[in-house]
mmCIF file of C-alpha atoms and ligand atoms in Angstrom:
data_model
loop_
_atom_site.group_PDB
_atom_site.id
_atom_site.type_symbol
_atom_site.label_atom_id
_atom_site.label_comp_id
_atom_site.label_asym_id
_atom_site.label_seq_id
_atom_site.Cartn_x
_atom_site.Cartn_y
_atom_site.Cartn_z
ATOM 1 C CA GLY A 1 61.150 -31.187 101.765
ATOM 2 C CA GLU A 2 58.937 -30.096 98.592
ATOM 3 C CA ALA A 3 61.841 -29.534 96.129
ATOM 4 C CA VAL A 4 63.745 -32.984 97.023
ATOM 5 C CA PRO A 5 63.202 -35.870 94.856
ATOM 6 C CA ALA A 6 61.464 -38.844 96.506
ATOM 7 C CA ALA A 7 64.628 -40.956 95.661
ATOM 8 C CA GLN A 8 67.085 -38.355 97.175
ATOM 9 C CA LYS A 9 65.611 -37.643 100.263
ATOM 10 C CA SER A 10 67.361 -40.103 102.656
ATOM 11 C CA SER A 11 70.504 -38.771 100.643
ATOM 12 C CA TRP A 12 69.784 -35.211 101.220
ATOM 13 C CA ALA A 13 69.323 -35.704 104.814
ATOM 14 C CA SER A 14 72.469 -37.411 105.176
ATOM 15 C CA PHE A 15 74.247 -34.624 103.431
ATOM 16 C CA LEU A 16 72.569 -32.049 105.677
ATOM 17 C CA LYS A 17 74.067 -34.040 108.375
ATOM 18 C CA SER A 18 77.872 -34.065 107.076
ATOM 19 C CA ILE A 19 77.546 -30.258 106.683
ATOM 20 C CA ALA A 20 76.327 -29.842 109.923
ATOM 21 C CA SER A 21 79.617 -32.093 111.213
ATOM 22 C CA VAL A 22 81.851 -30.772 108.527
ATOM 23 C CA SER A 23 83.066 -27.148 109.308
ATOM 24 C CA GLY A 24 85.136 -25.059 107.152
ATOM 25 C CA ASP A 25 85.006 -26.213 103.348
ATOM 26 C CA LEU A 26 81.932 -28.006 101.762
ATOM 27 C CA SER A 27 83.170 -27.955 98.474
ATOM 28 C CA SER A 28 84.077 -31.624 98.339
ATOM 29 C CA LEU A 29 81.109 -32.960 100.182
ATOM 30 C CA THR A 30 79.331 -35.383 97.786
ATOM 31 C CA ALA A 31 75.532 -33.959 97.455
ATOM 32 C CA PRO A 32 72.783 -35.763 95.783
ATOM 33 C CA PRO A 33 72.269 -35.532 92.311
ATOM 34 C CA PHE A 34 69.298 -33.068 92.327
ATOM 35 C CA ILE A 35 71.225 -29.920 94.304
ATOM 36 C CA LEU A 36 74.157 -30.302 91.475
ATOM 37 C CA SER A 37 75.258 -27.263 89.264
ATOM 38 C CA PRO A 38 76.635 -27.605 86.301
ATOM 39 C CA ILE A 39 78.686 -24.558 86.347
ATOM 40 C CA SER A 40 82.163 -24.376 88.201
ATOM 41 C CA LEU A 41 83.233 -21.150 90.746
ATOM 42 C CA THR A 42 85.924 -20.098 88.417
ATOM 43 C CA GLU A 43 82.625 -18.698 86.242
ATOM 44 C CA PHE A 44 81.340 -16.634 89.050
ATOM 45 C CA PRO A 45 84.208 -13.635 89.001
ATOM 46 C CA ALA A 46 81.523 -12.585 86.008
ATOM 47 C CA TYR A 47 78.960 -11.362 88.199
ATOM 48 C CA TRP A 48 80.906 -8.729 88.797
ATOM 49 C CA CYS A 49 80.598 -6.934 85.421
ATOM 50 C CA GLU A 50 77.177 -7.960 84.020
ATOM 51 C CA ARG A 51 76.139 -4.553 83.573
ATOM 52 C CA PRO A 52 79.102 -3.211 81.982
ATOM 53 C CA GLU A 53 77.660 0.548 81.358
ATOM 54 C CA LEU A 54 77.546 1.035 85.462
ATOM 55 C CA PHE A 55 81.756 -0.045 85.681
ATOM 56 C CA ALA A 56 82.396 2.086 83.244
ATOM 57 C CA ALA A 57 80.647 4.868 84.809
ATOM 58 C CA ILE A 58 82.860 5.218 87.429
ATOM 59 C CA ALA A 59 85.306 6.393 84.976
ATOM 60 C CA ASP A 60 83.316 9.520 84.226
ATOM 61 C CA ALA A 61 82.583 10.651 87.598
ATOM 62 C CA THR A 62 84.205 13.935 88.093
ATOM 63 C CA THR A 63 84.511 14.550 92.316
ATOM 64 C CA ASP A 64 85.579 11.742 94.620
ATOM 65 C CA GLU A 65 82.370 11.924 96.427
ATOM 66 C CA ASP A 66 80.713 11.154 92.830
ATOM 67 C CA ARG A 67 83.087 8.658 92.031
ATOM 68 C CA SER A 68 82.741 6.667 95.229
ATOM 69 C CA VAL A 69 78.952 6.890 94.838
ATOM 70 C CA ALA A 70 79.371 5.581 90.913
ATOM 71 C CA VAL A 71 81.510 2.466 92.877
ATOM 72 C CA LEU A 72 78.810 2.137 95.465
ATOM 73 C CA LYS A 73 76.240 2.090 92.621
ATOM 74 C CA TRP A 74 77.822 -0.729 90.655
ATOM 75 C CA PHE A 75 78.831 -3.018 93.486
ATOM 76 C CA ILE A 76 74.990 -2.922 94.770
ATOM 77 C CA SER A 77 73.944 -3.708 91.395
ATOM 78 C CA THR A 78 75.972 -6.579 90.895
ATOM 79 C CA LEU A 79 74.546 -8.345 94.052
ATOM 80 C CA LYS A 80 71.574 -9.779 92.553
ATOM 81 C CA GLY A 81 73.866 -11.857 90.160
ATOM 82 C CA GLN A 82 76.106 -12.618 92.599
ATOM 83 C CA TYR A 83 73.790 -13.866 95.314
ATOM 84 C CA THR A 84 69.978 -14.725 93.592
ATOM 85 C CA SER A 85 70.806 -15.951 89.630
ATOM 86 C CA ARG A 86 71.276 -19.645 90.336
ATOM 87 C CA ASN A 87 67.488 -19.485 92.013
ATOM 88 C CA GLU A 88 66.398 -17.562 88.902
ATOM 89 C CA LYS A 89 68.104 -20.190 86.352
ATOM 90 C CA LEU A 90 68.186 -23.230 88.101
ATOM 91 C CA GLY A 91 65.344 -23.001 90.666
ATOM 92 C CA SER A 92 67.310 -22.349 93.517
ATOM 93 C CA GLU A 93 70.897 -22.493 94.950
ATOM 94 C CA LYS A 94 72.922 -25.137 94.070
ATOM 95 C CA LYS A 95 76.357 -26.702 94.553
ATOM 96 C CA PRO A 96 78.457 -25.633 92.204
ATOM 97 C CA LEU A 97 81.476 -27.546 90.662
ATOM 98 C CA ASN A 98 84.469 -27.563 92.640
ATOM 99 C CA PRO A 99 87.161 -25.895 90.490
ATOM 100 C CA VAL A 100 90.969 -27.758 90.126
ATOM 101 C CA LEU A 101 93.810 -25.997 90.423
ATOM 102 C CA GLY A 102 94.813 -24.293 87.445
ATOM 103 C CA GLU A 103 91.080 -24.548 86.134
ATOM 104 C CA LEU A 104 91.060 -20.941 83.780
ATOM 105 C CA PHE A 105 87.633 -18.803 82.860
ATOM 106 C CA TYR A 106 88.275 -16.181 80.160
ATOM 107 C CA GLY A 107 85.323 -13.654 78.618
ATOM 108 C CA TYR A 108 84.862 -10.421 77.786
ATOM 109 C CA TRP A 109 81.917 -7.924 77.306
ATOM 110 C CA PRO A 110 82.284 -5.858 74.250
ATOM 111 C CA ASP A 111 82.765 -2.130 73.732
ATOM 112 C CA LEU A 112 79.023 -0.993 73.016
ATOM 113 C CA ASN A 113 77.896 2.990 72.878
ATOM 114 C CA GLY A 114 81.614 4.361 73.663
ATOM 115 C CA ARG A 115 81.948 2.105 77.495
ATOM 116 C CA GLY A 116 84.716 0.648 76.082
ATOM 117 C CA ARG A 117 85.609 -3.518 76.206
ATOM 118 C CA THR A 118 85.884 -5.249 79.706
ATOM 119 C CA ASN A 119 87.980 -8.198 79.868
ATOM 120 C CA LEU A 120 87.689 -10.948 82.576
ATOM 121 C CA VAL A 121 90.628 -13.493 83.516
ATOM 122 C CA VAL A 122 89.648 -16.022 86.494
ATOM 123 C CA GLU A 123 92.270 -18.892 87.526
ATOM 124 C CA GLN A 124 91.590 -21.225 90.224
ATOM 125 C CA VAL A 125 94.666 -20.830 92.407
ATOM 126 C CA SER A 126 93.920 -23.339 95.078
ATOM 127 C CA HIS A 127 92.256 -26.209 95.269
ATOM 128 C CA HIS A 128 91.949 -27.218 98.700
ATOM 129 C CA PRO A 129 90.642 -24.800 100.138
ATOM 130 C CA PRO A 130 89.002 -23.688 97.169
ATOM 131 C CA ILE A 131 90.442 -20.284 96.190
ATOM 132 C CA THR A 132 89.544 -18.285 92.870
ATOM 133 C CA ALA A 133 91.188 -15.136 91.659
ATOM 134 C CA TYR A 134 90.378 -12.853 88.865
ATOM 135 C CA TYR A 135 91.005 -9.746 87.078
ATOM 136 C CA ILE A 136 88.634 -7.376 85.028
ATOM 137 C CA SER A 137 90.035 -4.457 83.220
ATOM 138 C CA ASN A 138 88.221 -1.794 81.323
ATOM 139 C CA ALA A 139 91.633 -0.301 79.695
ATOM 140 C CA SER A 140 90.080 2.208 77.568
ATOM 141 C CA LYS A 141 87.946 3.377 80.691
ATOM 142 C CA GLY A 142 91.174 2.955 83.188
ATOM 143 C CA LEU A 143 89.322 1.131 85.459
ATOM 144 C CA TYR A 144 91.317 -2.375 87.107
ATOM 145 C CA LEU A 145 89.444 -4.632 89.771
ATOM 146 C CA GLN A 146 91.842 -7.763 90.974
ATOM 147 C CA GLY A 147 90.223 -9.504 93.729
ATOM 148 C CA HIS A 148 90.292 -13.185 94.994
ATOM 149 C CA ASN A 149 87.526 -15.008 96.773
ATOM 150 C CA ALA A 150 87.676 -18.094 99.365
ATOM 151 C CA GLN A 151 84.908 -19.263 101.970
ATOM 152 C CA LYS A 152 84.706 -20.457 105.491
ATOM 153 C CA THR A 153 82.030 -22.485 106.210
ATOM 154 C CA SER A 154 79.647 -23.085 109.672
ATOM 155 C CA PHE A 155 76.479 -24.368 110.025
ATOM 156 C CA SER A 156 74.077 -22.871 112.478
ATOM 157 C CA GLY A 157 70.245 -23.065 113.382
ATOM 158 C CA GLY A 158 69.670 -24.718 110.402
ATOM 159 C CA SER A 159 71.551 -22.290 108.056
ATOM 160 C CA ILE A 160 75.063 -22.652 106.581
ATOM 161 C CA ILE A 161 77.342 -19.418 107.286
ATOM 162 C CA VAL A 162 79.757 -18.159 104.719
ATOM 163 C CA LYS A 163 82.167 -16.059 105.937
ATOM 164 C CA GLN A 164 83.800 -14.775 102.591
ATOM 165 C CA LEU A 165 87.557 -14.327 102.982
ATOM 166 C CA GLY A 166 89.676 -12.120 100.352
ATOM 167 C CA HIS A 167 88.755 -8.967 98.813
ATOM 168 C CA ALA A 168 88.720 -6.799 95.452
ATOM 169 C CA THR A 169 90.688 -3.816 94.802
ATOM 170 C CA LEU A 170 89.794 -1.539 92.096
ATOM 171 C CA THR A 171 92.163 1.105 90.311
ATOM 172 C CA VAL A 172 90.934 3.846 89.038
ATOM 173 C CA ASP A 173 93.599 5.824 85.969
ATOM 174 C CA LEU A 174 92.115 9.563 86.819
ATOM 175 C CA PRO A 175 92.324 12.253 83.700
ATOM 176 C CA ASN A 176 95.185 14.223 85.943
ATOM 177 C CA GLY A 177 97.298 11.086 85.900
ATOM 178 C CA ASP A 178 96.550 10.177 89.534
ATOM 179 C CA LYS A 179 95.427 6.744 90.678
ATOM 180 C CA GLU A 180 92.228 6.299 92.835
ATOM 181 C CA GLU A 181 92.195 3.079 94.830
ATOM 182 C CA PHE A 182 89.239 1.375 96.557
ATOM 183 C CA LEU A 183 89.078 -1.239 98.814
ATOM 184 C CA ILE A 184 86.020 -3.780 98.494
ATOM 185 C CA THR A 185 85.281 -6.118 101.290
ATOM 186 C CA LEU A 186 82.534 -8.903 100.837
ATOM 187 C CA PRO A 187 79.497 -9.701 102.786
ATOM 188 C CA ARG A 188 78.820 -12.432 105.059
ATOM 189 C CA LEU A 189 76.107 -15.150 103.739
ATOM 190 C CA ARG A 190 73.320 -17.339 105.103
ATOM 191 C CA ILE A 191 72.139 -19.970 103.094
ATOM 192 C CA ASP A 192 68.733 -20.616 104.388
ATOM 193 C CA GLY A 193 65.925 -23.103 102.941
ATOM 194 C CA LEU A 194 68.153 -25.997 103.402
ATOM 195 C CA TRP A 195 65.507 -28.475 105.208
ATOM 196 C CA TYR A 196 63.016 -27.871 102.176
ATOM 197 C CA GLY A 197 65.883 -28.631 99.110
ATOM 198 C CA SER A 198 65.747 -25.243 98.142
ATOM 199 C CA PRO A 199 68.391 -23.355 99.318
ATOM 200 C CA TYR A 200 68.770 -19.488 98.950
ATOM 201 C CA ILE A 201 70.988 -16.801 100.073
ATOM 202 C CA GLU A 202 70.580 -14.080 102.241
ATOM 203 C CA LEU A 203 73.320 -11.446 102.906
ATOM 204 C CA THR A 204 74.185 -10.270 106.709
ATOM 205 C CA GLU A 205 76.122 -7.870 108.529
ATOM 206 C CA ASN A 206 78.178 -5.171 106.922
ATOM 207 C CA SER A 207 80.674 -5.053 104.351
ATOM 208 C CA PHE A 208 82.999 -1.588 103.059
ATOM 209 C CA ILE A 209 83.892 0.335 100.366
ATOM 210 C CA GLN A 210 87.031 2.415 101.360
ATOM 211 C CA SER A 211 88.279 4.924 98.742
ATOM 212 C CA SER A 212 91.788 6.226 99.005
ATOM 213 C CA THR A 213 90.504 9.831 99.128
ATOM 214 C CA GLY A 214 89.203 9.236 102.192
ATOM 215 C CA TRP A 215 85.300 8.477 101.285
ATOM 216 C CA LEU A 216 83.765 5.208 102.783
ATOM 217 C CA SER A 217 80.799 3.527 102.024
ATOM 218 C CA THR A 218 79.569 1.054 104.617
ATOM 219 C CA ILE A 219 76.830 -1.084 103.666
ATOM 220 C CA GLU A 220 74.637 -2.896 106.346
ATOM 221 C CA TYR A 221 72.338 -6.109 104.982
ATOM 222 C CA LYS A 222 69.234 -7.317 106.530
ATOM 223 C CA GLY A 223 66.752 -10.002 105.489
ATOM 224 C CA LYS A 224 63.058 -10.942 106.454
ATOM 225 C CA GLY A 225 62.052 -9.225 109.601
ATOM 226 C CA TYR A 226 64.814 -6.885 110.635
ATOM 227 C CA PHE A 227 64.579 -3.306 109.380
ATOM 228 C CA SER A 228 62.299 -3.084 106.676
ATOM 229 C CA GLY A 229 60.873 -6.793 106.914
ATOM 230 C CA LYS A 230 61.942 -7.396 103.490
ATOM 231 C CA SER A 231 64.662 -10.189 102.027
ATOM 232 C CA HIS A 232 67.645 -8.390 100.277
ATOM 233 C CA THR A 233 67.477 -5.005 102.482
ATOM 234 C CA PHE A 234 70.908 -2.731 102.251
ATOM 235 C CA LYS A 235 71.516 0.613 103.853
ATOM 236 C CA ALA A 236 74.486 2.087 102.473
ATOM 237 C CA ILE A 237 76.034 5.522 104.330
ATOM 238 C CA LEU A 238 78.834 7.154 102.458
ATOM 239 C CA SER A 239 80.922 9.276 104.715
ATOM 240 C CA PRO A 240 83.674 11.968 103.565
ATOM 241 C CA PRO A 241 87.425 11.751 104.749
ATOM 242 C CA GLY A 242 88.135 11.891 108.190
ATOM 243 C CA SER A 243 84.400 11.657 109.398
ATOM 244 C CA ASN A 244 81.844 9.101 110.412
ATOM 245 C CA ASN A 245 79.069 11.226 109.710
ATOM 246 C CA ALA A 246 76.445 9.967 106.561
ATOM 247 C CA LYS A 247 76.780 12.451 103.986
ATOM 248 C CA ARG A 248 74.943 10.484 101.638
ATOM 249 C CA THR A 249 72.226 7.410 102.606
ATOM 250 C CA PHE A 250 71.001 4.930 100.201
ATOM 251 C CA GLU A 251 68.396 2.616 101.174
ATOM 252 C CA GLY A 252 66.484 -0.157 99.508
ATOM 253 C CA LEU A 253 66.411 -3.780 98.132
ATOM 254 C CA TRP A 254 69.400 -4.965 96.136
ATOM 255 C CA HIS A 255 67.927 -7.035 93.645
ATOM 256 C CA LEU A 256 64.910 -4.546 92.921
ATOM 257 C CA THR A 257 65.368 -0.929 93.479
ATOM 258 C CA SER A 258 67.140 1.521 96.233
ATOM 259 C CA LYS A 259 66.397 5.131 96.744
ATOM 260 C CA ASP A 260 69.189 8.219 97.460
ATOM 261 C CA LEU A 261 67.430 9.103 100.380
ATOM 262 C CA LYS A 262 68.631 12.664 99.938
ATOM 263 C CA SER A 263 67.158 13.682 96.481
ATOM 264 C CA GLY A 264 64.257 10.914 96.886
ATOM 265 C CA HIS A 265 65.792 9.528 93.131
ATOM 266 C CA THR A 266 66.161 6.127 92.331
ATOM 267 C CA PHE A 267 69.758 4.830 93.323
ATOM 268 C CA THR A 268 70.134 1.324 91.655
ATOM 269 C CA ASP A 269 67.347 -0.515 89.863
ATOM 270 C CA VAL A 270 68.379 -4.203 88.541
ATOM 271 C CA GLN A 271 65.111 -5.308 87.005
ATOM 272 C CA GLY A 272 66.197 -4.957 83.554
ATOM 273 C CA PRO A 273 68.188 -7.468 81.791
ATOM 274 C CA LYS A 274 71.988 -7.924 82.418
ATOM 275 C CA GLU A 275 74.479 -8.830 80.087
ATOM 276 C CA GLU A 276 76.045 -12.447 80.648
ATOM 277 C CA VAL A 277 79.739 -13.006 79.841
ATOM 278 C CA ASN A 278 80.787 -13.987 76.297
ATOM 279 C CA VAL A 279 83.081 -16.845 76.148
ATOM 280 C CA ALA A 280 84.943 -18.595 72.958
ATOM 281 C CA ILE A 281 83.025 -21.765 71.849
ATOM 282 C CA VAL A 282 84.029 -25.051 73.993
ATOM 283 C CA GLU A 283 86.005 -26.352 70.704
ATOM 284 C CA GLU A 284 88.194 -23.418 70.770
ATOM 285 C CA MET A 285 88.854 -23.554 74.310
ATOM 286 C CA ASP A 286 91.964 -24.488 75.917
ATOM 287 C CA ASP A 287 91.634 -27.778 78.022
ATOM 288 C CA TRP A 288 92.229 -26.074 81.079
ATOM 289 C CA GLU A 289 89.512 -23.627 80.471
ATOM 290 C CA SER A 290 86.231 -24.529 82.590
ATOM 291 C CA ARG A 291 83.682 -25.137 80.246
ATOM 292 C CA LYS A 292 85.862 -27.301 78.411
ATOM 293 C CA LEU A 293 87.196 -29.182 81.271
ATOM 294 C CA TRP A 294 83.972 -29.828 82.833
ATOM 295 C CA GLN A 295 81.937 -30.475 79.095
ATOM 296 C CA HIS A 296 80.835 -34.278 79.855
ATOM 297 C CA VAL A 297 80.512 -33.176 84.015
ATOM 298 C CA ALA A 298 78.237 -30.370 83.006
ATOM 299 C CA LYS A 299 76.149 -32.082 80.022
ATOM 300 C CA GLY A 300 75.251 -35.110 82.781
ATOM 301 C CA ILE A 301 74.171 -33.150 85.224
ATOM 302 C CA ARG A 302 71.925 -30.779 82.543
ATOM 303 C CA ASP A 303 70.359 -34.181 81.259
ATOM 304 C CA GLY A 304 70.287 -35.933 84.020
ATOM 305 C CA ASP A 305 72.424 -38.468 83.586
ATOM 306 C CA PHE A 306 74.130 -38.799 86.955
ATOM 307 C CA GLU A 307 76.132 -41.691 86.211
ATOM 308 C CA THR A 308 77.922 -39.902 83.434
ATOM 309 C CA ALA A 309 78.434 -37.206 85.608
ATOM 310 C CA SER A 310 79.610 -38.831 88.376
ATOM 311 C CA ARG A 311 82.164 -41.340 85.895
ATOM 312 C CA GLU A 312 83.641 -37.997 84.350
ATOM 313 C CA LYS A 313 84.059 -36.183 87.457
ATOM 314 C CA SER A 314 86.231 -39.310 88.869
ATOM 315 C CA LYS A 315 88.157 -38.814 85.678
ATOM 316 C CA ILE A 316 89.114 -35.321 86.450
ATOM 317 C CA GLU A 317 89.536 -35.910 89.842
ATOM 318 C CA ASN A 318 91.715 -38.750 89.578
ATOM 319 C CA GLU A 319 93.851 -37.463 86.902
ATOM 320 C CA GLN A 320 94.604 -34.268 89.501
ATOM 321 C CA ARG A 321 95.723 -36.929 92.073
ATOM 322 C CA GLN A 322 98.102 -38.305 89.718
ATOM 323 C CA ARG A 323 99.542 -34.158 88.880
ATOM 324 C CA ARG A 324 99.901 -33.888 92.625
ATOM 325 C CA LYS A 325 101.673 -37.311 93.341
ATOM 326 C CA ASP A 326 103.883 -36.777 90.214
ATOM 327 C CA GLU A 327 104.769 -33.397 91.449
ATOM 328 C CA LEU A 328 105.375 -34.714 94.839
ATOM 329 C CA ALA A 329 107.688 -37.546 93.481
ATOM 330 C CA ALA A 330 109.569 -35.028 91.291
ATOM 331 C CA GLY A 331 110.042 -32.066 93.996
ATOM 332 C CA THR A 332 108.296 -29.589 91.741
ATOM 333 C CA LYS A 333 105.493 -27.238 92.158
ATOM 334 C CA TRP A 334 102.352 -26.365 90.254
ATOM 335 C CA GLU A 335 103.067 -22.792 89.172
ATOM 336 C CA LEU A 336 100.079 -20.275 88.707
ATOM 337 C CA LYS A 337 99.776 -19.409 85.535
ATOM 338 C CA HIS A 338 98.146 -15.628 85.415
ATOM 339 C CA PHE A 339 98.748 -14.591 88.818
ATOM 340 C CA GLU A 340 101.455 -13.745 91.833
ATOM 341 C CA HIS A 341 100.506 -14.656 95.305
ATOM 342 C CA ILE A 342 101.820 -12.320 97.981
ATOM 343 C CA GLU A 343 101.527 -12.961 101.277
ATOM 344 C CA SER A 344 100.169 -9.232 102.684
ATOM 345 C CA ASP A 345 98.503 -6.766 100.270
ATOM 346 C CA PRO A 346 99.727 -3.049 100.778
ATOM 347 C CA THR A 347 96.625 -1.541 99.517
ATOM 348 C CA TYR A 348 94.453 -3.629 102.258
ATOM 349 C CA GLU A 349 96.665 -2.452 104.976
ATOM 350 C CA ARG A 350 96.859 0.862 103.840
ATOM 351 C CA LEU A 351 92.845 1.280 103.148
ATOM 352 C CA GLY A 352 91.362 -0.924 105.703
ATOM 353 C CA ARG A 353 93.001 0.963 108.277
ATOM 354 C CA PHE A 354 90.620 3.662 107.700
ATOM 355 C CA PHE A 355 87.603 1.649 108.832
ATOM 356 C CA LYS A 356 89.675 -0.874 111.068
ATOM 357 C CA ALA A 357 89.187 -4.011 109.103
ATOM 358 C CA ASN A 358 89.525 -7.583 110.221
ATOM 359 C CA PRO A 359 91.568 -9.407 110.071
ATOM 360 C CA PRO A 360 94.251 -6.283 109.625
ATOM 361 C CA THR A 361 96.334 -7.995 106.623
ATOM 362 C CA GLU A 362 95.229 -9.967 103.833
ATOM 363 C CA ASP A 363 97.041 -12.061 101.189
ATOM 364 C CA THR A 364 96.377 -11.432 97.544
ATOM 365 C CA TYR A 365 96.716 -12.607 93.905
ATOM 366 C CA ILE A 366 98.679 -9.956 91.496
ATOM 367 C CA TYR A 367 97.733 -10.815 87.861
ATOM 368 C CA ARG A 368 100.739 -10.798 85.638
ATOM 369 C CA HIS A 369 99.129 -9.374 82.694
ATOM 370 C CA ASN A 370 99.486 -12.199 80.309
ATOM 371 C CA GLY A 371 96.141 -13.087 79.671
ATOM 372 C CA PRO A 372 94.538 -13.959 76.341
ATOM 373 C CA TYR A 373 93.457 -10.649 75.971
ATOM 374 C CA ASP A 374 96.713 -8.417 76.966
ATOM 375 C CA GLU A 375 98.828 -7.434 74.312
ATOM 376 C CA VAL A 376 101.432 -9.498 73.037
ATOM 377 C CA PRO A 377 104.675 -8.272 74.201
ATOM 378 C CA VAL A 378 106.648 -6.768 71.750
ATOM 379 C CA VAL A 379 110.355 -8.628 71.779
ATOM 380 C CA ALA A 380 113.238 -6.525 71.729
ATOM 381 C CA ALA A 381 115.051 -6.758 67.882
ATOM 382 C CA ALA A 382 118.377 -8.369 68.303
HETATM 383 C C1 LIG B 401 81.719 -15.791 95.042
HETATM 384 C C2 LIG B 401 79.001 -16.211 95.811
HETATM 385 C C3 LIG B 401 79.857 -16.971 96.156
HETATM 386 C C4 LIG B 401 81.299 -17.397 95.363
HETATM 387 C C5 LIG B 401 79.598 -18.674 96.335
HETATM 388 C C6 LIG B 401 79.002 -20.556 99.375
HETATM 389 C C7 LIG B 401 78.851 -21.099 98.044
HETATM 390 C C8 LIG B 401 80.179 -20.855 97.377
HETATM 391 C C9 LIG B 401 80.999 -19.787 97.094
HETATM 392 C C10 LIG B 401 80.433 -16.945 97.530
HETATM 393 C C11 LIG B 401 80.856 -14.759 94.460
HETATM 394 O O1 LIG B 401 81.311 -13.796 94.287
HETATM 395 C C12 LIG B 401 79.818 -14.818 95.336
HETATM 396 C C13 LIG B 401 77.837 -16.869 95.376
HETATM 397 C C14 LIG B 401 77.374 -17.970 95.961
HETATM 398 C C15 LIG B 401 78.373 -18.765 97.057
HETATM 399 C C16 LIG B 401 78.021 -20.186 96.767
HETATM 400 C C17 LIG B 401 76.698 -20.843 97.665
HETATM 401 C C18 LIG B 401 76.719 -22.279 97.860
HETATM 402 O O2 LIG B 401 75.580 -22.881 98.085
HETATM 403 C C19 LIG B 401 78.497 -22.804 97.604
HETATM 404 C C20 LIG B 401 78.632 -23.649 98.793
HETATM 405 C C21 LIG B 401 80.332 -24.102 98.919
HETATM 406 C C22 LIG B 401 77.792 -24.848 98.842
HETATM 407 O O3 LIG B 401 77.957 -25.459 97.586
HETATM 408 C C23 LIG B 401 76.884 -25.562 99.709
HETATM 409 C C24 LIG B 401 76.210 -26.941 99.528
HETATM 410 C C25 LIG B 401 74.724 -26.612 98.611
HETATM 411 C C26 LIG B 401 74.108 -27.807 98.464
HETATM 412 C C27 LIG B 401 73.770 -25.453 98.777
HETATM 413 C C28 LIG B 401 72.854 -24.921 97.889
#
């Protein structure tokens, strides 16, 4: 392959072979250096909010229909960041750092032009399989997004097929005191370009956004050679409560622009700049915060010093192994810091019924409201 350095060709070939034989979880496979990313998966939830004004705009919609349109617009506008930004920043899709249990990522987007401040709290809630939980809130706009992510991978026709497990729920405080909820499911991914060592993602099949008002967005994803013949194509239909008929249809390319077919107006346009999340400087971070925890590994990868990267990675992994052993010996269990695991998410069950969500139930991680940006609880005077 072209993108594979000569010295890493055989290790890339054996990596591809191991991908084909290991199904389920690829996170712990050792990949050749050229494909390693210095960024941990705990940073990925930030992609949900790199256009904070579109997130904030959800609160400004005045009808149920318009609110569902605003949620869809925000969602579609996140896809470019979620699924193509490594290609833009790192040259191709790369293998992210596999987070350790308890790894944290905190960030925010400042309040500008009245959009309110948006905060992000992420915690790695499982190491094997990797599961990442997150909470994104814009309290001044009454917007709260809670979700978790895991993946189940398989290999087919030379591509990696990634089924995303997990979902997100968005809660919106309405001016009349009611709450509207949205259940957001996640698309399937196909990772192509592996043979040439320059992987990229295509989205496939469907995902859904179901509102508690009954409005439903059904989003269909296609790549090269399907209905428009172009990669990164989507078509979304919005149907009113109790109906399967499209009231609105939106179509286009999720990494460029799309149109509202009824009006002919632009629906999404993500060609302009996005805003990366703001984080503390490493010196001021907690030891469990991703960029501090991985700093030496990341530097090794960035500098092309893979000996240092792999030595530092082993340190982290050995420390983790020791922790798990100690817990086993002491009969204790690792405690999650910011989230509580529950076996079945009532919001998923209730809203998932509208569109026959598969599976019909899913677990979830409930935010404890004890992140660095939450107000310190007032201790009652004695
Ligand atoms: C949630 C996103 C997810 C995480 C990543 C599949 C993948 C891990 C999960 C689904 C985000 O909201 C969106 C984007 C990219 C997804 C990653 C792409 C990827 O390749 C990895 C997997 C685990 C690999 O690293 C496979 C091996 C690698 C050599 C291929 C580039």
